[in-house]
Every structure is written in C-alpha cells, then in structure tokens.
Amino acid sequence: MTTPYPELLQRWAATVAALVPGAAPVDPEPYARNLLGRWAEPHRAYHTPAHLAAVLGHLDTLADHPADLHLVRLAAWFHDAVYHPERDTNEDRSARLAERALPELGIGEKETAEVARLVRLTVTHDPEPDDTNGEALCDADLAVLAASPEDYAAYAAAVRTEYGFVPDPDFRTGRAAVLTQLLALPRLFRTPYGARHWEDAARHNLSTELALLSP
C-alpha cells in the first residue's frame, strides 16, 4: 500500500523502537501499513489517517501528561483501527487487534494490556482521575471539538457522511442526544492543557451544532 502519510510510518517505527529493546522480532512497517489501510477504508470520512495524524499531534502537545507516552501513542494507532459506524463493537474489536499484533512485535504482556485498555476507554472517554494515560488519549481524541468553527463544521459534515445510511430525522435526533450528553459533562477535557485551551471552544462548537440541529 502506498500511503500519503509517510511521516506516520516514521512515527510508528520510532514508537515501536522505543518500546522494544534491540530489534523487533519482525519488521514493524507492515503492521503500520495494515493499520493505515484500515484507517483509509472507503466508508470513512472522518476516522481516516488524517484523524490519526491529528490525534498523534495532540499527544505531542500533551506529551508531559501521560505516564507512558509511547503506549498512549500505540493506543492512538489502534483506537479506530476497526470502524463501522453501524456497529457498537468497534472499540473492543480494535483492542483485540492490538492484543494480537503487539506481542508479535515484541511488546510485553503488561504493555499490550495497557494499550488494549486505553483503546476500550474510548467507548466512554471517561478516565479515572489518576489515569494520566487515559486522560491524554481521550483529550487528544476529543480535541477536534475545540477546532476553529470552519474545521469543526468540516468535522461535523464528515461524521454525517459516515452515517449516510441513517435517515436525516433519525440522525438529527441521535446526534443531538450525543451533543447534549457531552455538554452535560462537568468537564470535556481532563488534562490541564485541555481544560485551559480546549474546553471553552469545544463547548461553543457543540452548542452551535446543537442549535443548528434544532427544528
């Protein structure tokens, strides 16, 4: 597979090298290419390699927060590796993919379990207060909510495209419920950086989208 994101291949190689003493037992690049192929599936409009690159970039911003930055980066690679919007098992299937692949790369049992836990955490985006790894991954994943109004509108449109099989009235109802649930949370972002720099913008974007969904 030819990827338009060669820097992602470099980032993957660096992350694996940081976690595997010496040389990995197998070439890690085919694993990255397999993952990127999943992220580039034609039914995706938002959950694409561009989203993966954005999450990794946000993790760079939050790099001082997680206890295990390299494991959080691996979790970012896997967190939407399996994505079918009509299913509710994506996170678990993505975690199981990590549980199969990472030991083959020489990643230890404890580290693999942590990556899988983090992937499954993206079902709720609700880490425990002392879970710095989870806080970093969830904040990086949700940072799109704090994008500029133009970029947020593009994100919302891409999500609608992924749910193109849902009739418009049903989508509006379901999307409004998701937005309302998010706005009801006491905090969208758990890291100090996210709370300072992303919280207000995200709430403004969510409230604007919710208003636009109202009949």
CSV table of C-alpha atoms in Angstrom, one decimal:
chain,number,residue,atom,x,y,z
A,1,MET,CA,0.0,0.0,0.0
A,2,THR,CA,1.2,3.5,-0.8
A,3,THR,CA,0.3,5.9,1.9
A,4,PRO,CA,0.1,9.7,1.6
A,5,TYR,CA,1.3,9.9,5.2
A,6,PRO,CA,5.0,8.7,5.2
A,7,GLU,CA,5.6,10.6,8.4
A,8,LEU,CA,3.1,8.3,10.1
A,9,LEU,CA,5.3,5.3,9.1
A,10,GLN,CA,8.3,7.0,10.7
A,11,ARG,CA,6.3,7.8,13.8
A,12,TRP,CA,5.2,4.2,14.1
A,13,ALA,CA,8.7,2.9,13.7
A,14,ALA,CA,10.0,5.3,16.4
A,15,THR,CA,7.3,4.3,18.8
A,16,VAL,CA,7.9,0.6,18.4
A,17,ALA,CA,11.7,1.1,18.7
A,18,ALA,CA,11.2,2.9,22.0
A,19,LEU,CA,9.3,0.0,23.4
A,20,VAL,CA,11.2,-3.0,22.1
A,21,PRO,CA,14.8,-3.4,23.4
A,22,GLY,CA,17.0,-4.1,20.4
A,23,ALA,CA,15.5,-5.1,17.1
A,24,ALA,CA,11.8,-6.0,16.9
A,25,PRO,CA,11.3,-9.8,16.2
A,26,VAL,CA,9.5,-8.9,13.0
A,27,ASP,CA,9.6,-5.9,10.7
A,28,PRO,CA,7.1,-3.4,12.2
A,29,GLU,CA,6.4,-1.5,9.0
A,30,PRO,CA,3.9,-4.0,7.5
A,31,TYR,CA,1.9,-3.6,10.7
A,32,ALA,CA,1.7,0.1,10.3
A,33,ARG,CA,0.7,-0.3,6.6
A,34,ASN,CA,-2.0,-2.7,7.6
A,35,LEU,CA,-3.3,-0.2,10.2
A,36,LEU,CA,-3.2,2.7,7.7
A,37,GLY,CA,-5.1,0.6,5.2
A,38,ARG,CA,-7.8,0.1,7.8
A,39,TRP,CA,-7.9,3.9,8.5
A,40,ALA,CA,-8.1,4.6,4.8
A,41,GLU,CA,-11.2,2.3,4.2
A,42,PRO,CA,-13.6,3.9,1.7
A,43,HIS,CA,-16.6,4.1,4.1
A,44,ARG,CA,-14.6,6.5,6.3
A,45,ALA,CA,-14.9,10.3,6.0
A,46,TYR,CA,-13.7,11.5,9.5
A,47,HIS,CA,-12.0,8.4,11.0
A,48,THR,CA,-9.2,8.5,8.5
A,49,PRO,CA,-5.4,8.7,8.6
A,50,ALA,CA,-5.8,12.4,8.9
A,51,HIS,CA,-7.6,11.9,12.2
A,52,LEU,CA,-4.8,9.5,13.4
A,53,ALA,CA,-2.2,12.1,12.5
A,54,ALA,CA,-4.2,14.8,14.3
A,55,VAL,CA,-4.5,12.7,17.5
A,56,LEU,CA,-0.8,11.9,17.5
A,57,GLY,CA,-0.1,15.6,17.0
A,58,HIS,CA,-2.3,16.4,20.0
A,59,LEU,CA,-0.5,13.8,22.0
A,60,ASP,CA,2.7,15.7,21.2
A,61,THR,CA,1.1,18.7,22.8
A,62,LEU,CA,0.2,16.7,25.9
A,63,ALA,CA,3.4,14.8,26.0
A,64,ASP,CA,4.3,15.8,29.6
A,65,HIS,CA,1.0,14.4,31.0
A,66,PRO,CA,0.8,10.6,30.4
A,67,ALA,CA,2.9,8.2,32.5
A,68,ASP,CA,3.5,6.1,29.4
A,69,LEU,CA,3.5,8.3,26.3
A,70,HIS,CA,4.7,5.6,23.9
A,71,LEU,CA,1.9,3.3,25.0
A,72,VAL,CA,-0.6,6.1,24.5
A,73,ARG,CA,0.7,6.7,21.0
A,74,LEU,CA,0.2,3.0,20.2
A,75,ALA,CA,-3.3,3.2,21.6
A,76,ALA,CA,-3.9,6.1,19.2
A,77,TRP,CA,-2.9,3.9,16.3
A,78,PHE,CA,-5.3,1.2,17.3
A,79,HIS,CA,-8.3,3.2,18.7
A,80,ASP,CA,-10.2,3.4,15.5
A,81,ALA,CA,-8.5,0.6,13.6
A,82,VAL,CA,-11.8,-1.2,13.3
A,83,TYR,CA,-14.5,1.3,12.5
A,84,HIS,CA,-18.0,0.5,11.1
A,85,PRO,CA,-20.5,3.2,12.2
A,86,GLU,CA,-23.4,0.8,12.2
A,87,ARG,CA,-21.7,-1.3,14.9
A,88,ASP,CA,-21.1,-0.8,18.6
A,89,THR,CA,-18.2,-3.3,18.9
A,90,ASN,CA,-15.6,-1.2,17.2
A,91,GLU,CA,-13.5,-0.3,20.2
A,92,ASP,CA,-13.4,-3.9,21.5
A,93,ARG,CA,-12.5,-5.3,18.1
A,94,SER,CA,-9.8,-2.6,17.8
A,95,ALA,CA,-8.5,-3.6,21.2
A,96,ARG,CA,-8.4,-7.2,20.3
A,97,LEU,CA,-6.5,-6.4,17.2
A,98,ALA,CA,-3.9,-4.7,19.3
A,99,GLU,CA,-3.8,-7.7,21.6
A,100,ARG,CA,-3.0,-9.9,18.7
A,101,ALA,CA,-0.5,-7.7,16.9
A,102,LEU,CA,1.6,-6.1,19.7
A,103,PRO,CA,3.0,-9.4,21.1
A,104,GLU,CA,4.2,-10.3,17.6
A,105,LEU,CA,6.2,-7.1,17.6
A,106,GLY,CA,7.8,-7.9,20.9
A,107,ILE,CA,5.7,-5.6,23.0
A,108,GLY,CA,5.4,-7.1,26.5
A,109,GLU,CA,2.2,-8.5,28.1
A,110,LYS,CA,1.7,-5.7,30.5
A,111,GLU,CA,2.3,-3.0,27.9
A,112,THR,CA,-0.1,-4.8,25.5
A,113,ALA,CA,-2.8,-4.9,28.1
A,114,GLU,CA,-2.4,-1.2,28.8
A,115,VAL,CA,-2.8,-0.4,25.1
A,116,ALA,CA,-5.9,-2.5,24.8
A,117,ARG,CA,-7.3,-0.9,28.0
A,118,LEU,CA,-6.8,2.5,26.6
A,119,VAL,CA,-8.4,1.6,23.3
A,120,ARG,CA,-11.5,0.3,25.1
A,121,LEU,CA,-11.6,3.5,27.2
A,122,THR,CA,-12.5,5.5,24.1
A,123,VAL,CA,-16.0,4.0,24.3
A,124,THR,CA,-16.8,6.4,27.1
A,125,HIS,CA,-13.9,8.9,27.1
A,126,ASP,CA,-14.3,8.8,30.9
A,127,PRO,CA,-10.9,8.0,32.5
A,128,GLU,CA,-10.4,7.8,36.3
A,129,PRO,CA,-8.9,10.9,37.9
A,130,ASP,CA,-5.4,9.3,38.3
A,131,ASP,CA,-5.4,7.7,34.8
A,132,THR,CA,-2.9,10.1,33.1
A,133,ASN,CA,-2.6,7.8,30.1
A,134,GLY,CA,-6.3,7.7,29.6
A,135,GLU,CA,-6.7,11.4,30.1
A,136,ALA,CA,-4.1,12.1,27.5
A,137,LEU,CA,-5.7,9.7,24.9
A,138,CYS,CA,-9.2,10.9,25.5
A,139,ASP,CA,-8.3,14.6,25.3
A,140,ALA,CA,-6.3,14.1,22.1
A,141,ASP,CA,-9.2,12.2,20.6
A,142,LEU,CA,-11.7,14.9,21.5
A,143,ALA,CA,-9.5,17.8,20.7
A,144,VAL,CA,-11.3,18.2,17.3
A,145,LEU,CA,-14.3,19.5,19.3
A,146,ALA,CA,-12.2,22.6,20.0
A,147,ALA,CA,-11.3,23.2,16.4
A,148,SER,CA,-11.9,26.5,14.6
A,149,PRO,CA,-15.6,27.0,13.5
A,150,GLU,CA,-14.7,26.1,9.9
A,151,ASP,CA,-12.7,23.0,10.9
A,152,TYR,CA,-15.4,21.9,13.3
A,153,ALA,CA,-18.1,22.3,10.6
A,154,ALA,CA,-15.9,20.1,8.3
A,155,TYR,CA,-15.7,17.5,11.1
A,156,ALA,CA,-19.4,17.5,11.7
A,157,ALA,CA,-20.1,17.1,7.9
A,158,ALA,CA,-17.6,14.2,7.8
A,159,VAL,CA,-19.4,12.5,10.6
A,160,ARG,CA,-22.7,12.9,8.8
A,161,THR,CA,-21.2,11.4,5.7
A,162,GLU,CA,-20.1,8.3,7.7
A,163,TYR,CA,-23.7,7.9,8.9
A,164,GLY,CA,-25.1,8.4,5.4
A,165,PHE,CA,-27.2,5.3,5.8
A,166,VAL,CA,-29.2,6.9,8.6
A,167,PRO,CA,-32.2,9.0,7.5
A,168,ASP,CA,-31.8,12.6,8.3
A,169,PRO,CA,-34.5,12.9,11.0
A,170,ASP,CA,-33.0,9.9,12.9
A,171,PHE,CA,-29.5,11.3,12.5
A,172,ARG,CA,-30.5,14.7,13.8
A,173,THR,CA,-32.2,13.1,16.9
A,174,GLY,CA,-29.2,10.8,17.6
A,175,ARG,CA,-26.6,13.5,17.0
A,176,ALA,CA,-28.5,15.9,19.3
A,177,ALA,CA,-28.5,13.3,22.0
A,178,VAL,CA,-24.8,12.9,21.8
A,179,LEU,CA,-24.1,16.6,21.8
A,180,THR,CA,-26.5,17.1,24.8
A,181,GLN,CA,-24.7,14.3,26.7
A,182,LEU,CA,-21.3,15.9,26.0
A,183,LEU,CA,-22.4,19.3,27.1
A,184,ALA,CA,-23.8,17.8,30.3
A,185,LEU,CA,-20.4,16.6,31.4
A,186,PRO,CA,-18.7,18.7,34.1
A,187,ARG,CA,-15.5,18.6,32.1
A,188,LEU,CA,-14.9,17.6,28.5
A,189,PHE,CA,-11.1,17.6,28.9
A,190,ARG,CA,-9.2,16.1,31.8
A,191,THR,CA,-5.6,17.3,31.2
A,192,PRO,CA,-4.6,20.7,32.5
A,193,TYR,CA,-3.8,21.8,28.9
A,194,GLY,CA,-7.1,20.6,27.5
A,195,ALA,CA,-9.0,22.3,30.3
A,196,ARG,CA,-7.2,25.6,29.7
A,197,HIS,CA,-7.1,25.6,25.9
A,198,TRP,CA,-9.8,23.4,24.5
A,199,GLU,CA,-12.8,23.4,26.9
A,200,ASP,CA,-14.4,26.7,26.1
A,201,ALA,CA,-14.0,26.4,22.4
A,202,ALA,CA,-15.4,22.9,22.4
A,203,ARG,CA,-18.5,23.9,24.3
A,204,HIS,CA,-19.1,26.7,22.0
A,205,ASN,CA,-18.8,24.4,18.9
A,206,LEU,CA,-21.0,21.8,20.5
A,207,SER,CA,-23.7,24.3,21.5
A,208,THR,CA,-23.7,25.8,18.0
A,209,GLU,CA,-24.1,22.5,16.3
A,210,LEU,CA,-26.9,21.5,18.7
A,211,ALA,CA,-28.7,24.8,17.9
A,212,LEU,CA,-28.4,24.1,14.2
A,213,LEU,CA,-29.9,20.7,14.6
A,214,SER,CA,-33.0,22.1,16.3
A,215,PRO,CA,-36.0,22.2,14.0
